Coordinates of C-alpha atoms and ligand atoms in Angstrom, one line a residue:
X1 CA 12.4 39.8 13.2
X2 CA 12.4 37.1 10.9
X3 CA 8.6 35.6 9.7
X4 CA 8.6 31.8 11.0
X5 CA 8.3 29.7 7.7
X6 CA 5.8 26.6 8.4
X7 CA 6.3 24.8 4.4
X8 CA 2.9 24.0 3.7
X9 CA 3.9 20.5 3.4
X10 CA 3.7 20.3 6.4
X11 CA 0.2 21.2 7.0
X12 CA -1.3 19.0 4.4
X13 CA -3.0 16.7 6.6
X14 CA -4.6 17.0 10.4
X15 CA -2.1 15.4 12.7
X16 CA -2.1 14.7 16.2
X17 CA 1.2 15.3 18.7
X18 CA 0.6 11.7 19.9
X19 CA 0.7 11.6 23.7
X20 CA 3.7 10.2 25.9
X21 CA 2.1 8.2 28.8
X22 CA 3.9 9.3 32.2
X23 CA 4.0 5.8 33.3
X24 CA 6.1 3.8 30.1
X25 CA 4.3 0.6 29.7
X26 CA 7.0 -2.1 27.5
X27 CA 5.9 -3.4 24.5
X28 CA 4.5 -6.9 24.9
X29 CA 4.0 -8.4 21.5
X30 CA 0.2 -8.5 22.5
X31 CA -1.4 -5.3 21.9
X32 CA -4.8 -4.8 20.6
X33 CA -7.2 -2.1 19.6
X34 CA -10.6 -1.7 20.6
X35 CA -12.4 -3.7 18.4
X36 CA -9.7 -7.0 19.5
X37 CA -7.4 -6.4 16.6
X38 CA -3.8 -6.9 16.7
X39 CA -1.1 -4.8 15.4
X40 CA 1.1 -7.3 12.7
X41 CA 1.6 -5.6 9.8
X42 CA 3.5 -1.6 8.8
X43 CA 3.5 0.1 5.5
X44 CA 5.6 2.2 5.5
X45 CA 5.7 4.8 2.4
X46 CA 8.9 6.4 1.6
X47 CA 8.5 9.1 -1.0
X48 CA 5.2 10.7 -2.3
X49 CA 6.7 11.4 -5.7
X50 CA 6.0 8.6 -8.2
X51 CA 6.2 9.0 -12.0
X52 CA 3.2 7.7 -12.9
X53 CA 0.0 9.8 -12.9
X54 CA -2.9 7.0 -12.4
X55 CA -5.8 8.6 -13.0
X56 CA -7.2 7.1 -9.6
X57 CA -4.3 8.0 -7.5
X58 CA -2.6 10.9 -8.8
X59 CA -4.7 12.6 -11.7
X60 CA -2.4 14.7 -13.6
X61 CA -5.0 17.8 -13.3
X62 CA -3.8 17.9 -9.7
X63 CA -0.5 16.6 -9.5
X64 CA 0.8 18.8 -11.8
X65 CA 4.5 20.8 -12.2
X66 CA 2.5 23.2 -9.5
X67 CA 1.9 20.6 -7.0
X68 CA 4.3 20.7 -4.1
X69 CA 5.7 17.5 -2.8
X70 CA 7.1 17.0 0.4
X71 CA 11.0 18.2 0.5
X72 CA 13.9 16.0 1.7
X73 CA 13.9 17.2 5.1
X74 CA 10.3 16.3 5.8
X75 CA 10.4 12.7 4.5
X76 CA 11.8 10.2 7.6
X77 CA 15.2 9.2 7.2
X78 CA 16.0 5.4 6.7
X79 CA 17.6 5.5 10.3
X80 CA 14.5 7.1 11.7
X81 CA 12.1 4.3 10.1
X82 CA 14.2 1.6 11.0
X83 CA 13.9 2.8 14.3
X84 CA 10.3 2.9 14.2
X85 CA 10.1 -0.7 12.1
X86 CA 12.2 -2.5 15.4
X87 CA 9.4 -0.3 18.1
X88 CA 7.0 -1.4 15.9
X89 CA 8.2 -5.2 16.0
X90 CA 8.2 -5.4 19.2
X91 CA 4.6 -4.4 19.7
X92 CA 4.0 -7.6 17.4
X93 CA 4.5 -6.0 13.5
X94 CA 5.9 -9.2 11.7
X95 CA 5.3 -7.6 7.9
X96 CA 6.8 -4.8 6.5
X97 CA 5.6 -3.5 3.2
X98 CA 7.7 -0.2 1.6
X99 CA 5.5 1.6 -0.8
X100 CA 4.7 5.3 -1.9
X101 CA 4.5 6.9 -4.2
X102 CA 6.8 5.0 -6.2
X103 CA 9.1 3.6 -3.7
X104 CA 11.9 2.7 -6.3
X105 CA 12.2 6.4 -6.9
X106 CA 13.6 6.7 -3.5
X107 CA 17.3 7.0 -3.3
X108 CA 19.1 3.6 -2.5
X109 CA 16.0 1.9 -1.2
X110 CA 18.2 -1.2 -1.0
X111 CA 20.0 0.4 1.7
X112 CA 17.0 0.7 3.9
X113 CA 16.2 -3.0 3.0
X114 CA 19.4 -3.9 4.5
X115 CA 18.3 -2.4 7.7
X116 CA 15.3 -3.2 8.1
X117 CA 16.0 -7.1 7.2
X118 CA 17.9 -6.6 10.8
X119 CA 15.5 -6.4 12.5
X120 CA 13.5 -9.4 14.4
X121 CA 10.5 -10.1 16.3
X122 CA 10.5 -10.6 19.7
X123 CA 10.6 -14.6 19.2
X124 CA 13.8 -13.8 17.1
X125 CA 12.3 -14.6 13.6
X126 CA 13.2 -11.8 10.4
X127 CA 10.5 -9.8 9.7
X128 CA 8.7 -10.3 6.6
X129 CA 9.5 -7.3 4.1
X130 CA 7.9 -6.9 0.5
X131 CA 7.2 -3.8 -1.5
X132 CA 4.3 -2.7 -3.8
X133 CA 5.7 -1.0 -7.3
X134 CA 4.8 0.0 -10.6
X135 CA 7.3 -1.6 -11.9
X136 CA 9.0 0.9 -14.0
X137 CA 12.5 0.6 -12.5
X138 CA 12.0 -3.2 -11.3
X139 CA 14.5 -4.4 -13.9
X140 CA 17.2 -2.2 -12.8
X141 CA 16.6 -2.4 -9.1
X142 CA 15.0 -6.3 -8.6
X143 CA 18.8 -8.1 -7.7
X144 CA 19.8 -4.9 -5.4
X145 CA 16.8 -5.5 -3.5
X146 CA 17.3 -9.2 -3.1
X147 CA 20.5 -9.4 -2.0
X148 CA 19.7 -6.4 0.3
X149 CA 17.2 -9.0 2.1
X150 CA 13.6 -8.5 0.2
X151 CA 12.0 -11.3 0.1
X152 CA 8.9 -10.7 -2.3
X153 CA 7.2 -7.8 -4.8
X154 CA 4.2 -6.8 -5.8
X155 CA 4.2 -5.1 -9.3
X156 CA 0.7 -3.1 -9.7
X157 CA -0.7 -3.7 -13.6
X158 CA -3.7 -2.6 -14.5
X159 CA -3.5 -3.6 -18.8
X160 CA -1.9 -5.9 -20.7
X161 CA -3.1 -3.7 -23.7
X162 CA -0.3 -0.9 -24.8
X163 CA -2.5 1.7 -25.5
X164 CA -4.7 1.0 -22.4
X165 CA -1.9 0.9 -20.3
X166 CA -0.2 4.1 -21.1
X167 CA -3.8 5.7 -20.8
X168 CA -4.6 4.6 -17.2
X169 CA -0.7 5.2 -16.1
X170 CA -1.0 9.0 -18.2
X171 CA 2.7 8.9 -19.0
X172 CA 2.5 6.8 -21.9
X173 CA 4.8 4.5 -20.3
X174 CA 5.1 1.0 -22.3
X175 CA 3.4 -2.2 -20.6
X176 CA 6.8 -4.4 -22.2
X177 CA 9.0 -2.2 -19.5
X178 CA 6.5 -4.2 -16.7
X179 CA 6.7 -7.0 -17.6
X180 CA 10.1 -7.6 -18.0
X181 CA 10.6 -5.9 -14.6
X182 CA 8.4 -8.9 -13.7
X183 CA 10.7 -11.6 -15.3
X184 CA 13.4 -9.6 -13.8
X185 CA 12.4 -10.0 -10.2
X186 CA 11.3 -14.1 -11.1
X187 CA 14.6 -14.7 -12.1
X188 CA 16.3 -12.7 -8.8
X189 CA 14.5 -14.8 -6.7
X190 CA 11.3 -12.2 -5.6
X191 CA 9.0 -14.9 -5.5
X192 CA 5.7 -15.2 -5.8
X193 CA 5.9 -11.9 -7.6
X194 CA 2.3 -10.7 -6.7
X195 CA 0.9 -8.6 -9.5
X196 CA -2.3 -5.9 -8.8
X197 CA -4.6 -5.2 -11.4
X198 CA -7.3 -1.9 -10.2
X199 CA -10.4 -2.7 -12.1
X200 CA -12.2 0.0 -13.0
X201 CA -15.4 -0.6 -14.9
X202 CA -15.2 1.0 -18.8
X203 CA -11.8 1.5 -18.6
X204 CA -9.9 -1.3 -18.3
X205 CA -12.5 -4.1 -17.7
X206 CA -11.8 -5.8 -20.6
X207 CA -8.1 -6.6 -19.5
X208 CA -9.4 -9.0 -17.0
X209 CA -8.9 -11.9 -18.9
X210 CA -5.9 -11.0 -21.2
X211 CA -4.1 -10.4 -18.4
X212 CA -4.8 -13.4 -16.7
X213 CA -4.1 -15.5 -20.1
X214 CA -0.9 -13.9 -20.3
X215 CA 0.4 -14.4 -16.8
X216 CA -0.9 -17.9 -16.7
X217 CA 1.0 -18.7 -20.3
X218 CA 4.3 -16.6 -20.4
X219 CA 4.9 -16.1 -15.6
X220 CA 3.7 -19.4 -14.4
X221 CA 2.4 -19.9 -11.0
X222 CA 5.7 -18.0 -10.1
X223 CA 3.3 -15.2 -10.5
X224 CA -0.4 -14.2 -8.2
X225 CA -2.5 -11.8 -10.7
X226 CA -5.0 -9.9 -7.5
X227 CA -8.0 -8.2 -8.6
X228 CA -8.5 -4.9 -6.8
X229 CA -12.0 -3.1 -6.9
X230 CA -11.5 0.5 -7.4
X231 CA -11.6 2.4 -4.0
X232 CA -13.0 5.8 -2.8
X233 CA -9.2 6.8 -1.5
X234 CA -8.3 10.2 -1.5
X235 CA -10.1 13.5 -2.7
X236 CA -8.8 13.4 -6.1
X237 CA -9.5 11.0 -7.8
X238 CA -13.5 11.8 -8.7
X239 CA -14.4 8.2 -7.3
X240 CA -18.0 7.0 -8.4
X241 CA -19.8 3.6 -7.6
X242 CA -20.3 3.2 -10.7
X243 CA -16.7 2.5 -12.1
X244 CA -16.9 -0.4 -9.7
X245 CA -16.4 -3.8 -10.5
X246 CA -17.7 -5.9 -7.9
X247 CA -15.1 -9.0 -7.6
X248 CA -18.0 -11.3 -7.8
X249 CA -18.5 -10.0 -11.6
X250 CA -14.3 -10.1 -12.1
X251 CA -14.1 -13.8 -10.7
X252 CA -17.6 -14.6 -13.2
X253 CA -15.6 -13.5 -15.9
X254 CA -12.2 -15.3 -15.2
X255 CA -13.9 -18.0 -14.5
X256 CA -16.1 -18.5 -17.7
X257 CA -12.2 -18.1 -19.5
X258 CA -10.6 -20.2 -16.9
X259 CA -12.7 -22.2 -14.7
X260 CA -11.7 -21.4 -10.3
X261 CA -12.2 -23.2 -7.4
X262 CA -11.8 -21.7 -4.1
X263 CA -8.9 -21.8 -1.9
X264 CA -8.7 -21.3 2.3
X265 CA -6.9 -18.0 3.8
X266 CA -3.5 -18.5 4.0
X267 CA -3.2 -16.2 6.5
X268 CA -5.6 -14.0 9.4
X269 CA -6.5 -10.9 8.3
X270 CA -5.4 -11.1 4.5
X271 CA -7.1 -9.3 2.2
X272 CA -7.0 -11.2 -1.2
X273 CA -9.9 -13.8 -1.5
X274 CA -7.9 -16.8 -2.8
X275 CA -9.0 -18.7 -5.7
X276 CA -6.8 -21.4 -8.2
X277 CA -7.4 -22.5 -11.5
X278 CA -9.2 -26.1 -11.8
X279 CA -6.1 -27.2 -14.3
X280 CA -3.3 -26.4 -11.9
X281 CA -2.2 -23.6 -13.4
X282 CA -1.6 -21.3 -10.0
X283 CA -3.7 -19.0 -8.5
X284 CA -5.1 -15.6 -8.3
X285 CA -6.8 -13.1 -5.5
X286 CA -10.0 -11.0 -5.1
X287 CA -9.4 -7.7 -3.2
X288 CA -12.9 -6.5 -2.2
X289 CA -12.3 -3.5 -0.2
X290 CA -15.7 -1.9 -1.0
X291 CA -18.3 -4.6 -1.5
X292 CA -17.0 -6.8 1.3
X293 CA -15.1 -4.9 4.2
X294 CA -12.7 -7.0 6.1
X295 CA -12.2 -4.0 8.9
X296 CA -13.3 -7.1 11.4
X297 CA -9.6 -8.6 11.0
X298 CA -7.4 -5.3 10.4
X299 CA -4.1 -5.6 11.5
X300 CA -2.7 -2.6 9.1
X301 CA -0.9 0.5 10.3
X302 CA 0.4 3.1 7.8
X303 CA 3.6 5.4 8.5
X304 CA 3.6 8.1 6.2
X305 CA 6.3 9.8 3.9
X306 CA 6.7 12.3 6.9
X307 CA 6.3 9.9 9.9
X308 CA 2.9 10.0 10.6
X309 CA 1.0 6.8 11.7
X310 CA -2.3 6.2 10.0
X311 CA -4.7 4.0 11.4
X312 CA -7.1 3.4 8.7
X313 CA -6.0 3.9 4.7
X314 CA -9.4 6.4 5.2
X315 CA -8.3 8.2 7.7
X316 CA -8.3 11.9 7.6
X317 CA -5.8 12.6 10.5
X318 CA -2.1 10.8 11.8
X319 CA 0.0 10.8 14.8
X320 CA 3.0 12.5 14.7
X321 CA 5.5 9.9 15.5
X322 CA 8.1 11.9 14.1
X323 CA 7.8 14.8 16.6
X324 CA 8.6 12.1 19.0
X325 CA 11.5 11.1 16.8
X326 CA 13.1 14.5 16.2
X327 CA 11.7 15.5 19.6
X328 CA 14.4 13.7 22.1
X329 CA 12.4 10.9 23.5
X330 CA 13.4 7.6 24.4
X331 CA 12.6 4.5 22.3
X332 CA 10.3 3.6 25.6
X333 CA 8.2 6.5 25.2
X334 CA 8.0 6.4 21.7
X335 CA 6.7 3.1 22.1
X336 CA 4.8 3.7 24.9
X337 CA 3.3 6.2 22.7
X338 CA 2.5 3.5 20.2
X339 CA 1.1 1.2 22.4
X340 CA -1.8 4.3 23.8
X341 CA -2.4 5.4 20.0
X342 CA -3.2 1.4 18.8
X343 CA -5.7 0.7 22.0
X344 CA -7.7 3.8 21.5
X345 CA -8.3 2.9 17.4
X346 CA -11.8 1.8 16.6
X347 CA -11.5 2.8 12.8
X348 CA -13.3 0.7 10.6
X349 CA -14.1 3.0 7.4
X350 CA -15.5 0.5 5.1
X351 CA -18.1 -1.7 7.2
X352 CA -19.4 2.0 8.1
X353 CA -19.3 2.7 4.2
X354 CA -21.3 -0.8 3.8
X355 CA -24.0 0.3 6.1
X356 CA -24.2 4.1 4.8
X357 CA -22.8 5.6 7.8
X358 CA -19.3 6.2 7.2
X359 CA -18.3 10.1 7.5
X360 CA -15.0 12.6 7.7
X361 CA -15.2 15.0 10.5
X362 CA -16.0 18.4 9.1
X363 CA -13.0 20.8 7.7
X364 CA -10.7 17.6 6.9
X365 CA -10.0 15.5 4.2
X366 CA -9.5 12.1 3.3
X367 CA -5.7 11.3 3.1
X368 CA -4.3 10.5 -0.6
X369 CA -3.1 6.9 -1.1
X370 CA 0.2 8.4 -2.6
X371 CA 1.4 9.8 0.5
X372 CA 0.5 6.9 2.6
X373 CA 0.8 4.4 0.4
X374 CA -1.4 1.1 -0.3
Ligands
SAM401 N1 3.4 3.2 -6.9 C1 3.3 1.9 -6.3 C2 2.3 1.0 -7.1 O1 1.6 1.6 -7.9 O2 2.3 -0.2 -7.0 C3 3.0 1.8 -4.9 C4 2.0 2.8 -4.3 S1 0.4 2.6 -4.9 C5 -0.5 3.9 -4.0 C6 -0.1 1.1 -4.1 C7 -1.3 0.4 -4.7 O3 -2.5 1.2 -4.5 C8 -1.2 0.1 -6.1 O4 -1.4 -1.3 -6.3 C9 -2.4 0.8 -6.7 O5 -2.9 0.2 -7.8 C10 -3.3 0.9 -5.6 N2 -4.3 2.0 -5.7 C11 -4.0 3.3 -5.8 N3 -5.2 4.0 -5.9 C12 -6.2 3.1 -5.8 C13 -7.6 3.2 -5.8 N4 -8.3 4.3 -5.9 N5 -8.3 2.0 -5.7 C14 -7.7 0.8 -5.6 N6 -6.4 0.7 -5.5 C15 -5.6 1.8 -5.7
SF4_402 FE1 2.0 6.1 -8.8 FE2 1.3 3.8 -7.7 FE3 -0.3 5.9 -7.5 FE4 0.0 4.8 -9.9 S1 -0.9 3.9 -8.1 S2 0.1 7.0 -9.4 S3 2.1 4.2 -9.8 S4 1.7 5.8 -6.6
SF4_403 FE1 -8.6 -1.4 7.7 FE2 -9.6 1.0 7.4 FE3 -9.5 -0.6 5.3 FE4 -11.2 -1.1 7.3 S1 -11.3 0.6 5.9 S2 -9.9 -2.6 6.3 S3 -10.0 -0.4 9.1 S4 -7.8 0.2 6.4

C-alpha cells in the first residue's frame, strides 16, 4: 500500500470546499454581500515566488532556500483563471489586477493577458486589467504586456536612495533598474504608471520627499507616486504600530516641500486619498489602510496562487474554487458557488482593528500578502 502524499503546500492555509447550491441561481451583475457591497474588482496572484525579500512581506529569515513554495501543479493554470476572471465578470468584476509574488516571474504572463483582455462584462465593455510589480523585469517585459492588452502598472518603490533601496528590497537590487522599468512602461504606453511607496517610519521615511521630487522632475504627471502606511499583513513580517506613518504625517511632509490641494474620488470604493500639487505638476495618493479603514466600500476579492478566493487581504481562511475547477462542475455551479460565498461575507478586518476588536479564530493564521497578493 502506497502512503497518500498531501505536499504541505497544500495545507498552508485553512480552506473551505465552498458549497454548490442545488438550485443554480445565474449570475446577475448585481450581487452584494452582507454589509451592501458589490463585487467589482479580482486580484488575482499568479506565483508566490518573487525575488525580492522585503522585509515586510517576505523577510529573508523565513523565506529562506528552506522555505517551500507552492509547485507548478498547485498554482491555477492561465486557462483555469481565465475561466474564473469571465464567472467572475459576470457577477459584476470590471478590474482585474495580476500580482504575487512577483507576477513578472511567472512564465509568459503576457499570454494570460491576452486572455484575459477577452473577456467582457456583461454590458460588453473589456475589463480593466493592471498589474502591481516591483519592477525588476518591467524593462524587458513592459511592450509584451501592452500589446498583449494591459492597459496600466503599478511599480512598488519604496527609495529613491541606493543604499536604502537595496536594504528594504534585501537583495541589493539597484533602484536605476526601477526606474528605468518605469520609463520603459511610459514610453510602451502603460499609463498612468502608478508607483507605491510602503512607508515605514525609521527606515525609509526620509524618502518621502526625494521621491516625490524625482518623480515630479524626471516622470511627469505620466506618473501617480501613492503613499502606503505599513500594514499588519501576514505573520512574518514582526509588524509594530510604531513603524507606522500615519498619511496625515506623509501628506504634512510633502506638503511643506510641495504644497497639495485635495482632489474628489475618482472612483467608489478606491483606496488612494487623491491629492495634486498647487503648481500643476500631477498628482499623488494616500493609502491609509490602518488609520482610516475604507472596509465600508470594499469591492475586493483575492484568488490565490492555488485558486482560493479570499475575501478580506486579513483573512485567515479561502474557498476552494479550484476544487470546483479540477472537480468537474459546470461553470453555473461554480458560479453559483461564487454568488453563495460573496452574500455570506461580512469581513471588515480593519474598522474592527480601529475599534480594538479585530481577532483570528484560534489555531489559524493570518494569510501572507505574497501568496495572495496586494
Ligand atoms: N511583487 C509585487 C510588488 O511588490 O509590487 C506585487 C506583490 S506585492 C505583495 C503588492 C504590494 O503589496 C506592493 O506594493 C507592496 O509594497 C505591498 N505590501 C506588501 N507588504 C506590505 C505591508 N506589510 N504593508 C503595506 N504594503 C505592503
Ligand atoms: Fe516581493 Fe512584492 Fe513582497 Fe517585495 S512586496 S517581497 S517585491 S512580493
Ligand atoms: Fe477590504 Fe478587508 Fe481591507 Fe477591510 S480589511 S478594506 S474588508 S480587504
Amino acid at each position: 500500500m502506497t502512503d497518500l502524499v498531501i505536499p504541505l503546500a497544500d495545507l498552508r492555509y485553512a480552506a473551505l470546499v465552498p458549497t454548490v447550491p442545488s438550485e443554480l441561481s445565474p449570475a446577475t451583475g448585481l450581487l452584494s454581500d452582507r454589509l451592501g457591497r458589490p463585487l467589482r474588482d479580482l486580484r488575482i496572484s499568479v506565483t508566490d515566488r518573487c525575488n525580492f525579500r522585503c522585509s515586510y512581506c517576505m523577510p529573508k529569515e523565513v523565506f529562506d532556500s528552506q522555505y517551500k513554495f507552492l509547485p507548478q501543479t498547485s498554482l491555477l493554470s492561465f486557462e483555469e483563471i481565465t475561466r474564473c476572471a469571465r464567472l467572475f465578470a459576470a457577477h459584476g468584476v470590471a478590474k482585474l489586477r495580476l500580482t504575487g509574488g512577483e507576477p513578472l516571474l511567472r512564465k509568459h504572463i503576457e499570454v494570460l493577458v491576452a486572455q484575459l483582455s477577452t473577456l467582457r462584462t456583461p454590458e460588453g465593455r473589456a475589463l480593466d486589467i493592471t498589474l502591481t510589480t516591483n519592477g525588476s523585469l518591467l524593462t524587458r517585459k513592459a511592450q509584451a504586456l501592452r500589446d498583449a492588452g494591459l492597459q496600466r502598472v503599478t511599480v512598488s518603490l519604496d527609495a529613491l536612495d541606493d543604499a536604502i533601496f537595496k536594504r528594504m528590497n534585501d537583495v541589493d537590487f539597484p533602484v536605476a533598474d526601477v526606474l528605468e522599468g518605469i520609463q520603459t512602461a511610459l514610453r510602451a504606453g502603460l499609463a498612468p504608471v502608478k508607483v507605491n511607496m510602503v512607508v515605514k517610519r525609521g527606515t525609509n521615511d526620509d524618502q518621502i520627499v526625494p521621491l516625490a521630487r524625482h518623480i515630479r522632475e524626471h516622470c511627469g504627471p505620466g506618473v501617480v507616486l501613492r503613499f502606503i502606511e505599513y500594514m499588519d499583513v501576514g505573520a512574518t513580517n514582526g509588524w509594530r504600530m510604531n513603524e507606522v506613518l500615519p498619511s496625515a504625517q506623509v501628506r504634512q511632509r510633502l506638503h511643506e516641500a510641495f504644497p497639495l490641494l485635495p482632489l474628489d474620488p475618482s472612483a467608489p470604493g478606491e483606496t488612494a486619498e487623491r491629492w495634486r500639487y498647487a503648481d500643476g505638476a500631477g498628482e499623488v495618493g494616500f493609502i491609509s489602510s490602518v488609520t482610516q479603514a475604507f472596509c465600508g466600500e470594499c469591492n475586493r476579492a483575492r484568488l490565490s496562487t492555488e485558486g482560493k478566493l479570499f475575501l478580506c487581504l486579513f483573512a485567515s481562511r479561502g474557498h476552494d474554487l479550484r476544487a470546483l475547477l479540477r472537480g468537474g462542475h459546470s461553470d453555473e455551479q461554480i458560479s453559483s458557488a461564487i454568488g453563495l460565498i460573496w452574500a455570506g461575507r461580512d469581513d471588515r478586518y480593519s474598522e474592527l482593528r480601529s475599534n480594538g476588536t479585530a481577532a483570528i479564530p484560534s489555531g489559524e493564521r493570518r494569510v501572507e500578502m505574497h501568496y495572495i497578493g496586494g
